[in-house]
PDB file of C-alpha atoms in Angstrom:
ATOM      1  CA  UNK A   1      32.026 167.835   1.253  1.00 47.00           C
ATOM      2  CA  UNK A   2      33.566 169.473   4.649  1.00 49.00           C
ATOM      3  CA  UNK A   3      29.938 168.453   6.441  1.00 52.00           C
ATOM      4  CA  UNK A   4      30.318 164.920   5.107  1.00 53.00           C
ATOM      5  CA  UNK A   5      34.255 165.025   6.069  1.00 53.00           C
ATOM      6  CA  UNK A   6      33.293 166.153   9.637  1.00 55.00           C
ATOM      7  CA  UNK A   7      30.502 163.679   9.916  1.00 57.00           C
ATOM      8  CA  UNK A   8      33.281 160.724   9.260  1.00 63.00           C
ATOM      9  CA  UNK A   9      35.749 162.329  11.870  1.00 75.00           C
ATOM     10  CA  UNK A  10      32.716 163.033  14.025  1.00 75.00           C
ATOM     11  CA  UNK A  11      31.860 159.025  14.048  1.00 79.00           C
ATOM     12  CA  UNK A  12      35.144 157.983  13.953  1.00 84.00           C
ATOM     13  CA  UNK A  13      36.181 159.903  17.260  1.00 85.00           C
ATOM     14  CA  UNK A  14      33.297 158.064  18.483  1.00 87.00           C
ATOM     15  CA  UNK A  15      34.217 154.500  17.231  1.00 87.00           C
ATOM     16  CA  UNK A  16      37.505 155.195  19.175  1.00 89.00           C
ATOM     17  CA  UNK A  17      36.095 156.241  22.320  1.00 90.00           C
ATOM     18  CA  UNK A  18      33.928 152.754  22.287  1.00 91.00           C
ATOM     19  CA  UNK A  19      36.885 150.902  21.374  1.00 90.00           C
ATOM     20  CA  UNK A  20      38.846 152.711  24.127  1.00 92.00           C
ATOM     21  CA  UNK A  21      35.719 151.903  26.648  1.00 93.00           C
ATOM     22  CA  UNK A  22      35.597 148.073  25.966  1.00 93.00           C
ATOM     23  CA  UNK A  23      39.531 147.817  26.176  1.00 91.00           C
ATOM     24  CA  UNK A  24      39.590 149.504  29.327  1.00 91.00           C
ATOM     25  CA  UNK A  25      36.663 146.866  30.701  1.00 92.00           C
ATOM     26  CA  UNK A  26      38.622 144.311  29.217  1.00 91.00           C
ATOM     27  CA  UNK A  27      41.514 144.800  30.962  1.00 90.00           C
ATOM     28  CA  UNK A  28      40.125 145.549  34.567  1.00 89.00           C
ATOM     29  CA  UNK A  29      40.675 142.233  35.737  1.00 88.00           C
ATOM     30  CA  UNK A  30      43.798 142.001  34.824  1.00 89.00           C
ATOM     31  CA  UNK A  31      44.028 145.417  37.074  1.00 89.00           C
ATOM     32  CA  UNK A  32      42.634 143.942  39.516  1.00 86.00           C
ATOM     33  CA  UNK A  33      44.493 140.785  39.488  1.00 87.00           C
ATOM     34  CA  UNK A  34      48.022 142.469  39.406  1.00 89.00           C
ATOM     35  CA  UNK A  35      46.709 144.486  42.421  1.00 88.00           C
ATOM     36  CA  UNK A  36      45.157 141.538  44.371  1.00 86.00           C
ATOM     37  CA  UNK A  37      48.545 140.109  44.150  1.00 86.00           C
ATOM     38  CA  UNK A  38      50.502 143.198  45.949  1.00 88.00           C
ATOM     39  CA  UNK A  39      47.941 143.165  49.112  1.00 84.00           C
ATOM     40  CA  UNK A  40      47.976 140.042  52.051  1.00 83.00           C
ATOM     41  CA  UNK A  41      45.086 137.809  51.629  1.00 76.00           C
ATOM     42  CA  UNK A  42      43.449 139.263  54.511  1.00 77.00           C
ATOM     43  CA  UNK A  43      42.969 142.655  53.043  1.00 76.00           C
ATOM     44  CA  UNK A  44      41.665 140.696  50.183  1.00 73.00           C
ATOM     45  CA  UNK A  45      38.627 139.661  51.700  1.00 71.00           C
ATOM     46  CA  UNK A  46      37.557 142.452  54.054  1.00 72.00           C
ATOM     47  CA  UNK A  47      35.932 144.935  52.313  1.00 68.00           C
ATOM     48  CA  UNK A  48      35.469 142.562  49.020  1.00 64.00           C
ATOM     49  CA  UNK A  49      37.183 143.705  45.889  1.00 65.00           C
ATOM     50  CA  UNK A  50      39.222 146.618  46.042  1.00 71.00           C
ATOM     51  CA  UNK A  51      40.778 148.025  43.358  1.00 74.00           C
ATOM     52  CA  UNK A  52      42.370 151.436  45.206  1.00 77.00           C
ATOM     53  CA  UNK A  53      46.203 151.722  45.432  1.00 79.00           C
ATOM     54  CA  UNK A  54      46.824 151.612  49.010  1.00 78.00           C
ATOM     55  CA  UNK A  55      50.560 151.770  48.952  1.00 80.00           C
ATOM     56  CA  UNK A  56      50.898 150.906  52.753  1.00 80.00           C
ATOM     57  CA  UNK A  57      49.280 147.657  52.231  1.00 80.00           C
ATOM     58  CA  UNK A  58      50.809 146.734  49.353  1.00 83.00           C
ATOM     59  CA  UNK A  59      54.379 144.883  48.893  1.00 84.00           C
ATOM     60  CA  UNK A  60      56.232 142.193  47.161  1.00 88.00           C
ATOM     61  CA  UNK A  61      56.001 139.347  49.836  1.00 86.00           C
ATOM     62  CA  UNK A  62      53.348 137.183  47.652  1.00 85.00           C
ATOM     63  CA  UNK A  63      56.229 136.960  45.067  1.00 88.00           C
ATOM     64  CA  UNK A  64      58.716 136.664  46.832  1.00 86.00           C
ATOM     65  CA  UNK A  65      56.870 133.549  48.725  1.00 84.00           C
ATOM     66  CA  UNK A  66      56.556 132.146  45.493  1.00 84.00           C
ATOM     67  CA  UNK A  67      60.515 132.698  44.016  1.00 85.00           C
ATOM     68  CA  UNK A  68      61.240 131.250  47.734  1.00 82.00           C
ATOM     69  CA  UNK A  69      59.621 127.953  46.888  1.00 75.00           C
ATOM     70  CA  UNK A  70      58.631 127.853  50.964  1.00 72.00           C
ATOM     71  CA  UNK A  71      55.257 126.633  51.402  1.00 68.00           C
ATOM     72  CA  UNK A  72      52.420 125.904  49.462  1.00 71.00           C
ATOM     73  CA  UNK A  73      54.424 127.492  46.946  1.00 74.00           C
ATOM     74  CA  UNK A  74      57.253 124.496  47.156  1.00 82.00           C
ATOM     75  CA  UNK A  75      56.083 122.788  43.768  1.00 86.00           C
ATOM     76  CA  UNK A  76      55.212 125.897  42.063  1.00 89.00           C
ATOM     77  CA  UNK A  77      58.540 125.986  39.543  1.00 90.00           C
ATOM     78  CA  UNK A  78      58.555 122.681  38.700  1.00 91.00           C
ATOM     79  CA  UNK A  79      54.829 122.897  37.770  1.00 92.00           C
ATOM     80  CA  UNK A  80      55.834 126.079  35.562  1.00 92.00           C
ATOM     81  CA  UNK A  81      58.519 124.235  33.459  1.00 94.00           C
ATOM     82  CA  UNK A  82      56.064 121.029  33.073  1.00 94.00           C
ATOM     83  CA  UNK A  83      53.370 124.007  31.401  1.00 94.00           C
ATOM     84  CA  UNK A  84      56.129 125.261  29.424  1.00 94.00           C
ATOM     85  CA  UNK A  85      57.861 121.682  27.861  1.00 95.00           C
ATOM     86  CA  UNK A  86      54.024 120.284  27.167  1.00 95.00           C
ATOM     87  CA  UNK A  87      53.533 123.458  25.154  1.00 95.00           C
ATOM     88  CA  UNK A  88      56.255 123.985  23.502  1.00 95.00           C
ATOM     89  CA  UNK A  89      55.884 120.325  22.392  1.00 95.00           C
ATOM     90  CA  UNK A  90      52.503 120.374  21.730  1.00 95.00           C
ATOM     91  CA  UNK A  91      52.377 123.891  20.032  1.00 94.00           C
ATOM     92  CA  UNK A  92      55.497 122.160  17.646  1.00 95.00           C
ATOM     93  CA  UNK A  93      54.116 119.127  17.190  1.00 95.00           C
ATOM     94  CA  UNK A  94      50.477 120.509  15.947  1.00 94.00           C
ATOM     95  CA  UNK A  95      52.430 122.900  14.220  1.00 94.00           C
ATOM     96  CA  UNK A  96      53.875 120.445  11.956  1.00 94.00           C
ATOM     97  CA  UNK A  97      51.427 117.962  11.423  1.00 94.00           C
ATOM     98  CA  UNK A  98      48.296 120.128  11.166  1.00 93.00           C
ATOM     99  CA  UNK A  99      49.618 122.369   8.887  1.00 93.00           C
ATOM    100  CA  UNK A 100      50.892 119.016   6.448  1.00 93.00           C
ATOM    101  CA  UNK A 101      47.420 117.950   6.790  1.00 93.00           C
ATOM    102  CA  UNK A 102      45.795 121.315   6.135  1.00 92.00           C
ATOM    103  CA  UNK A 103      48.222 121.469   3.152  1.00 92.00           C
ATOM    104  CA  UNK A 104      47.447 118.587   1.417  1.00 91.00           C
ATOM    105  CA  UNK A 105      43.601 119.114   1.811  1.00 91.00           C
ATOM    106  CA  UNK A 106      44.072 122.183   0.101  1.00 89.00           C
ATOM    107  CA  UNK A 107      45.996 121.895  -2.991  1.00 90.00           C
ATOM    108  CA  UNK A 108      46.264 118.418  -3.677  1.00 89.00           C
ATOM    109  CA  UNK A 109      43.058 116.856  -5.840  1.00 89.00           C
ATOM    110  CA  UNK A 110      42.175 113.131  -4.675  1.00 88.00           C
ATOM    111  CA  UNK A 111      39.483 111.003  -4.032  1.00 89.00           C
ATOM    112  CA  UNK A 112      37.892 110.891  -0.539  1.00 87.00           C
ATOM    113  CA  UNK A 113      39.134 114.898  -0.357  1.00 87.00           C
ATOM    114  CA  UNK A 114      35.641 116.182   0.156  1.00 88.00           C
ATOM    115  CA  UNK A 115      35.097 113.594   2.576  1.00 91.00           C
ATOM    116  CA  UNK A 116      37.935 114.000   5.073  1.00 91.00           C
ATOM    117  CA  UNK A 117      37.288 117.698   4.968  1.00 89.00           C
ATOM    118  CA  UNK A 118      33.914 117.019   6.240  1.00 91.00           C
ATOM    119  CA  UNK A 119      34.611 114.490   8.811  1.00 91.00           C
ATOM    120  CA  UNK A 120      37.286 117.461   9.923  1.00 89.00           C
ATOM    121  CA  UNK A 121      34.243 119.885   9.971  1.00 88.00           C
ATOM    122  CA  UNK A 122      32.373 116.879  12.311  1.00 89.00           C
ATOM    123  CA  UNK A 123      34.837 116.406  14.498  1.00 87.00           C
ATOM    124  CA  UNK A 124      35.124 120.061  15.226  1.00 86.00           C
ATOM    125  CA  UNK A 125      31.575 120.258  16.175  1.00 87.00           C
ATOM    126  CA  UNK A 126      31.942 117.520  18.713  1.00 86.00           C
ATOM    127  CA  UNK A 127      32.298 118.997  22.753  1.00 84.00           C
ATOM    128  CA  UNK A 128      35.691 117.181  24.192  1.00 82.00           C
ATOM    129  CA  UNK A 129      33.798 116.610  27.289  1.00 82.00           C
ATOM    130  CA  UNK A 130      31.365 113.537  24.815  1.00 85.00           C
ATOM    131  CA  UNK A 131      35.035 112.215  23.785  1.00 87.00           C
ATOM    132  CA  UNK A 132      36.895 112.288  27.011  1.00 89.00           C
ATOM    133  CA  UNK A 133      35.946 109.247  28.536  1.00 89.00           C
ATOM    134  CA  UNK A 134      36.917 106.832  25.310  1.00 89.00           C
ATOM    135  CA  UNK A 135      40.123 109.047  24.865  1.00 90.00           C
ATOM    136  CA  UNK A 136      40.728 107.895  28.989  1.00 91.00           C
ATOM    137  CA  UNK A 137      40.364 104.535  28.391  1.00 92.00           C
ATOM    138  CA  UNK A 138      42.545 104.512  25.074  1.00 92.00           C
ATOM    139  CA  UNK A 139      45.717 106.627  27.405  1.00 92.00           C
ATOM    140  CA  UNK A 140      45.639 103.698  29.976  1.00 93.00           C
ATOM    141  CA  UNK A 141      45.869 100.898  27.132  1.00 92.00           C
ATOM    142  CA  UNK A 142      48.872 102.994  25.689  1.00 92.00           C
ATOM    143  CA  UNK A 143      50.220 103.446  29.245  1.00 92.00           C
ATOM    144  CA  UNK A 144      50.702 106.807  29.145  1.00 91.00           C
ATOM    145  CA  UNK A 145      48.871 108.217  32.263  1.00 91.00           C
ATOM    146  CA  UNK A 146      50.805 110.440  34.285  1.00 90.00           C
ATOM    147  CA  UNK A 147      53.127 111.178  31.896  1.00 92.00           C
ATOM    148  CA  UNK A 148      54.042 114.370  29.454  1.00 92.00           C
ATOM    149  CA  UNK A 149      52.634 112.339  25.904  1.00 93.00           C
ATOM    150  CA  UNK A 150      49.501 111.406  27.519  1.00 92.00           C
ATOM    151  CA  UNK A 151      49.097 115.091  27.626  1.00 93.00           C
ATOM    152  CA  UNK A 152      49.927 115.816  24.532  1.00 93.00           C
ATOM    153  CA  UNK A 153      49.070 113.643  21.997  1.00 92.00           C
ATOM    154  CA  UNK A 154      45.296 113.228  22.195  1.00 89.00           C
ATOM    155  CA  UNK A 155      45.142 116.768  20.475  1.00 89.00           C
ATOM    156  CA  UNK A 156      48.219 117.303  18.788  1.00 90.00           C
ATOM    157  CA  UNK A 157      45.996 117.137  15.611  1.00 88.00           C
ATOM    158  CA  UNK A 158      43.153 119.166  15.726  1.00 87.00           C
ATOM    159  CA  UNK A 159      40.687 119.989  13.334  1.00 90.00           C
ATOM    160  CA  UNK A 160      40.543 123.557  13.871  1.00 90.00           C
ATOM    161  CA  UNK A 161      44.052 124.305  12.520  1.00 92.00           C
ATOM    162  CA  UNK A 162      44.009 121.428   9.598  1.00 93.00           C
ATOM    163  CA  UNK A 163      40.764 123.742   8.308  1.00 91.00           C
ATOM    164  CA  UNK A 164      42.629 127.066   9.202  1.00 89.00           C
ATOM    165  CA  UNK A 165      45.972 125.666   7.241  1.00 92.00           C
ATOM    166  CA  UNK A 166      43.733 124.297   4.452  1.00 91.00           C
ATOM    167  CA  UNK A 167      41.480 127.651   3.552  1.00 88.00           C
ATOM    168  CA  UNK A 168      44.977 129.438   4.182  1.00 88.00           C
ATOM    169  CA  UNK A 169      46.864 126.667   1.216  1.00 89.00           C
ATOM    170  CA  UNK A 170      44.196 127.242  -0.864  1.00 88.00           C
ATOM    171  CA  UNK A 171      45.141 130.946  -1.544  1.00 85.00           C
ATOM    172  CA  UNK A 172      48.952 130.160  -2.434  1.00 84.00           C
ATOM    173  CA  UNK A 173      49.849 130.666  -5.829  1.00 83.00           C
ATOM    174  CA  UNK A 174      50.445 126.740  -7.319  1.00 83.00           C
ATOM    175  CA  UNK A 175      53.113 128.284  -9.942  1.00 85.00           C
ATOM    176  CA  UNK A 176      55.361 127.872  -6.955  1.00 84.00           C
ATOM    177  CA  UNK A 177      55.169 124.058  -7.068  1.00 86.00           C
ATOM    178  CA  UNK A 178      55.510 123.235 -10.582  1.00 86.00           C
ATOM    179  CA  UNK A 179      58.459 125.181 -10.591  1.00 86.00           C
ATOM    180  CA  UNK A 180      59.758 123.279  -7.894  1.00 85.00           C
ATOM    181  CA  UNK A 181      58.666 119.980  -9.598  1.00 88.00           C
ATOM    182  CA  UNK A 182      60.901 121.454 -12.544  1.00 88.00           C
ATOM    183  CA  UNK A 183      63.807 121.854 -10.594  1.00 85.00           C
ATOM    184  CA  UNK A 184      63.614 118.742  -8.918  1.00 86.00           C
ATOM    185  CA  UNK A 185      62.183 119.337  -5.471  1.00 87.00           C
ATOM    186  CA  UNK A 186      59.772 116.347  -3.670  1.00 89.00           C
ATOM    187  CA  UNK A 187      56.670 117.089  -2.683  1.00 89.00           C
ATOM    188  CA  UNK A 188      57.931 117.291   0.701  1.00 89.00           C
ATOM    189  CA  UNK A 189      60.809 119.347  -0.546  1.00 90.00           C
ATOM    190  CA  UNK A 190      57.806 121.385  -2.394  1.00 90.00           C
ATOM    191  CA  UNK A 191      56.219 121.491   1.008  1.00 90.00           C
ATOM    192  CA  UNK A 192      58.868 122.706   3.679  1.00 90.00           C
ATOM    193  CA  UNK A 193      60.763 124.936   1.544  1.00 89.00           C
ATOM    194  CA  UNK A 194      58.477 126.438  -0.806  1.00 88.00           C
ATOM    195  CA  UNK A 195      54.925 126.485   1.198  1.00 89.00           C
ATOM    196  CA  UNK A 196      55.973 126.616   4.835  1.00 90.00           C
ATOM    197  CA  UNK A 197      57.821 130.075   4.318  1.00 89.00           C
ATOM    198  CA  UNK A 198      54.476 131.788   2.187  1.00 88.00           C
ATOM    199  CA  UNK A 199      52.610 130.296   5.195  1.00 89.00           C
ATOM    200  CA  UNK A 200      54.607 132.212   8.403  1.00 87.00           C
ATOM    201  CA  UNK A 201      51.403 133.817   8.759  1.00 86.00           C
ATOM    202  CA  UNK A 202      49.339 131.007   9.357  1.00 88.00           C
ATOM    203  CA  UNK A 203      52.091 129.333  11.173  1.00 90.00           C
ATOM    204  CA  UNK A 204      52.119 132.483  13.903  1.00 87.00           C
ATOM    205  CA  UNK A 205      48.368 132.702  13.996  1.00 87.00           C
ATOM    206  CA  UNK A 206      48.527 129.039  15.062  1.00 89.00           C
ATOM    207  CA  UNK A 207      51.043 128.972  17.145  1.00 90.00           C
ATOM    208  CA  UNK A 208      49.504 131.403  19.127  1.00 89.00           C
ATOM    209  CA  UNK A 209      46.191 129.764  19.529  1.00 89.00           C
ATOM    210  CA  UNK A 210      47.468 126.453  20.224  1.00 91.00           C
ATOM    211  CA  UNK A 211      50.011 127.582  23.111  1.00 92.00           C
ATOM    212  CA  UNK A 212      47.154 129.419  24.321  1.00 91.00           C
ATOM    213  CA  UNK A 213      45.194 126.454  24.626  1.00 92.00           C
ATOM    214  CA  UNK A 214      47.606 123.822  25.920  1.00 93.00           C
ATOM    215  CA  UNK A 215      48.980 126.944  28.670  1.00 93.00           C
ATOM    216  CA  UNK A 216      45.460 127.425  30.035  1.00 91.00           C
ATOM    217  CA  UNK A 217      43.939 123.245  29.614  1.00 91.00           C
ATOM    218  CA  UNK A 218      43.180 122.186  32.703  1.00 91.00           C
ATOM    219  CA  UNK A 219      40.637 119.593  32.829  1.00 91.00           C
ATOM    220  CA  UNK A 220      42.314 117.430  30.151  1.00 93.00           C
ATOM    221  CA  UNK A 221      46.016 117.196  32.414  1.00 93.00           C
ATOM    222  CA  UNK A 222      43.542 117.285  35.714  1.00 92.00           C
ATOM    223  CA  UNK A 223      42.243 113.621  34.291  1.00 92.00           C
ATOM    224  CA  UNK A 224      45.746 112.007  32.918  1.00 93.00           C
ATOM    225  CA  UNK A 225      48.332 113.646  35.672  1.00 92.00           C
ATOM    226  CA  UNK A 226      48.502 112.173  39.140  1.00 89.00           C
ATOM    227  CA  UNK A 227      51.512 113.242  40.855  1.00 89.00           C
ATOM    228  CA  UNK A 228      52.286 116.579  41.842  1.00 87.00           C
ATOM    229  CA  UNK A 229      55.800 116.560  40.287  1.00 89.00           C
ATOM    230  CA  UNK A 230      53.751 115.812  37.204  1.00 90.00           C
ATOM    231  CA  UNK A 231      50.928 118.483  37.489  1.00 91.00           C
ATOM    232  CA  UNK A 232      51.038 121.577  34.957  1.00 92.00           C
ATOM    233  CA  UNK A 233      50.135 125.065  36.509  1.00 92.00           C
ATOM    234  CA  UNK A 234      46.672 125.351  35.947  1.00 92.00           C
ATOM    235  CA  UNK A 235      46.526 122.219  37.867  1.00 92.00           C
ATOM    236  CA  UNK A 236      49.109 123.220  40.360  1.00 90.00           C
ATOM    237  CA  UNK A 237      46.969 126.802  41.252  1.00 89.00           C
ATOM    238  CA  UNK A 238      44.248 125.143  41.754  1.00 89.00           C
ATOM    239  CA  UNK A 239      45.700 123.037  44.151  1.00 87.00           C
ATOM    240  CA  UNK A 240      46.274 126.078  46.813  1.00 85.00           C
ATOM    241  CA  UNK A 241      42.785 125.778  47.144  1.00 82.00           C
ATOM    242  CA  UNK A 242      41.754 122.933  48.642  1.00 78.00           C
ATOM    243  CA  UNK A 243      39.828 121.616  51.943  1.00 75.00           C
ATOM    244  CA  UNK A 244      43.256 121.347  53.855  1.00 75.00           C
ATOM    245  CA  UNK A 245      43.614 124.954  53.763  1.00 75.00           C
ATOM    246  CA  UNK A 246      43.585 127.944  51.350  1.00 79.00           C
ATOM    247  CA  UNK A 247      46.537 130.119  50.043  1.00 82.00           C
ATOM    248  CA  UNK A 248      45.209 133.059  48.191  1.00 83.00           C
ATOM    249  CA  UNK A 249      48.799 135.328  47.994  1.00 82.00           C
ATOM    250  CA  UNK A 250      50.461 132.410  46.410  1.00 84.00           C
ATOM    251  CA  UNK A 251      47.342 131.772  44.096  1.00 87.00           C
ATOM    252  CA  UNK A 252      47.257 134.980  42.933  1.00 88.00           C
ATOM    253  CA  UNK A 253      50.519 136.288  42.594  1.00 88.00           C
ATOM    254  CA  UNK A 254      50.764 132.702  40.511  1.00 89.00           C
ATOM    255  CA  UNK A 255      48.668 133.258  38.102  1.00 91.00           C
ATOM    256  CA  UNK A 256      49.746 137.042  37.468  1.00 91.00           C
ATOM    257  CA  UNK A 257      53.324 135.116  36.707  1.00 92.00           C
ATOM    258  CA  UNK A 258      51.656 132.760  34.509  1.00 91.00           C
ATOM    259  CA  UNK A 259      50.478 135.041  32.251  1.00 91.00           C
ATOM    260  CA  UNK A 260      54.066 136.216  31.447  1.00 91.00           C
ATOM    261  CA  UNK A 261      54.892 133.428  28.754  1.00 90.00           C
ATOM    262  CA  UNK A 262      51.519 133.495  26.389  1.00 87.00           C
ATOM    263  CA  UNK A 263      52.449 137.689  26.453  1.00 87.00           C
ATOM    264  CA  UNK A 264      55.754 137.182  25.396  1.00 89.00           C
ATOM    265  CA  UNK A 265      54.608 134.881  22.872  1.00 86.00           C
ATOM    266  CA  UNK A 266      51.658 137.339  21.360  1.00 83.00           C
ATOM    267  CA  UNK A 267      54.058 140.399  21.101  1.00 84.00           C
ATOM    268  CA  UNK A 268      56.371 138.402  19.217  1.00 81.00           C
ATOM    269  CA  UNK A 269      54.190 136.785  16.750  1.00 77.00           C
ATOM    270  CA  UNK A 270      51.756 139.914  16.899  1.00 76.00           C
ATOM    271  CA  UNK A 271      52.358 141.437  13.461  1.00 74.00           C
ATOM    272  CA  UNK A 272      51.626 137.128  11.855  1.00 73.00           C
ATOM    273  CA  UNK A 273      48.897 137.004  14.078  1.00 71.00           C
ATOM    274  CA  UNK A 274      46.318 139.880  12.799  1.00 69.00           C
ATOM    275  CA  UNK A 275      47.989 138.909   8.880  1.00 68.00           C
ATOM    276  CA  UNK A 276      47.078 134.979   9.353  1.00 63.00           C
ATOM    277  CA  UNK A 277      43.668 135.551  10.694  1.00 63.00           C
ATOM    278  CA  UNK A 278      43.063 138.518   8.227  1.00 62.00           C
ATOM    279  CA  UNK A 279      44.781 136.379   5.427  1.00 60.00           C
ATOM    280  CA  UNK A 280      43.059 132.957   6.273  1.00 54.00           C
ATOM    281  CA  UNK A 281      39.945 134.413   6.638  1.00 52.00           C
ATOM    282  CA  UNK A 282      39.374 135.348   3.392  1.00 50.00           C
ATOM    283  CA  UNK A 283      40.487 132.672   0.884  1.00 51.00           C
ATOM    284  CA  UNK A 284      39.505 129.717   0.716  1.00 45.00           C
TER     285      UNK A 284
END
């Protein structure tokens, strides 16, 4: 029994030392990243990447560059708050009507239900880049180019959380809605103040994903945005780099900034995170 006992300890140690090896290479370029952006561009490039901590090289001056607005970096805040009101919209929006959607595949029985679920299944199969070019031409006939709902609405419904929110209805206990059909309660009473709380953790699983995805789009906003007032902050980085000259500090202490909101966001829906995607996973 104590072999077998020290056998398990014996693997597990080992488990955790892989586990500890892959985080570790996971993380290096975020090391090297928040490095890169503490060193002048010059340094950058002359002996290639390197990660050692040369403390007389390194400063603040690429950040402060970019809280100074001078520059390349003169665009940089307004391109920040554009990323951060098209996904806060977009994560809300998707939100609310995937997860209605999702819902009502789930535990409502009606004809057609098998068939909607699979065109969801389809669609999710299909690359965006075979779908851009009719989705184009459908944002100039609405005349929303260049603007924040152009942005936003092409995906706002997405068939990735309507089957997340669907295998995750499909586990809720359904004694909860005939006792609000007792009392009273709509189905959209049923809905938003019976359902939405059970489904928090499908609701912070989502939201997670979805910011994630509208924070880092680019080649979606790259297509409808024109202006630079308009341009989100993938676009706007990308932008430092260009033919009329290149401006690595501000590129790169950028993107170290930009990673502040989507880790805010994770540690504080963390602990509905790892329960949605454990919870979801599994029913259905």
């Amino acid at each position: 029994m104590g072999t077998r006992k020290n056998k398990i300890n014996g693997a597990s140690v080992l488990l955790l030392a892989l586990f500890a090896a892959l985080a570790v290479l996971m993380l290096f370029p975020l090391y090297a990243l928040i490095l890169a952006s503490l060193k002048p561009a010059a340094e950058l490039f002359r002996y290639g990447l390197n990660v050692r901590w040369d403390w007389a090289l390194m400063s603040l001056d690429n950040y402060k560059t970019i809280f100074a607005g001078s520059g390349a970096a003169g665009h940089y805040f307004t391109w920040y708050k554009n990323s951060l009101v098209i996904t806060a919209l977009f994560t809300v929006l998707s939100l609310l009507f995937s997860s209605m959607v999702g819902y009502g595949l789930g535990v409502y029985r009606f004809r057609g239900q098998n068939l909607i679920f699979t065109l969801v299944l389809v669609v999710m199969m299909i690359p965006m880049e075979i779908i851009i070019l009719p989705l184009y031409e459908l944002t100039i006939k609405l005349k929303l180019i260049n603007t924040v709902w152009g942005v936003i609405l092409p995906f706002v419904v997405a068939p990735l959380p309507i089957f997340f929110f669907r295998q995750f209805a499909q586990g809720l206990p359904k004694d909860f809605m005939d006792a609000g059909r007792i009392d009273g309660c709509t189905e959209f009473g049923i809905f938003f103040r019976i359902m939405v709380p059970l489904m928090a953790p499908a609701f912070g699983a989502i939201a997670i994903l979805q910011a994630m995805n509208s924070w880092n789009n680019f080649l979606w906003p790259l297509i409808v945005l024109r202006t630079t007032e308009q341009f989100t902050l993938p676009i706007g980085l990308a932008s430092f780099v260009s033919p009329l000259g290149n401006h690595y500090e501000e590129l790169i202490s950028g993107a170290v900034l930009a990673i502040v909101p989507i880790l805010i966001l994770f540690l504080f829906f963390q602990r509905y995170f790892i329960s949605g995607l454990t919870v979801g996973g599994v029913k259905g």
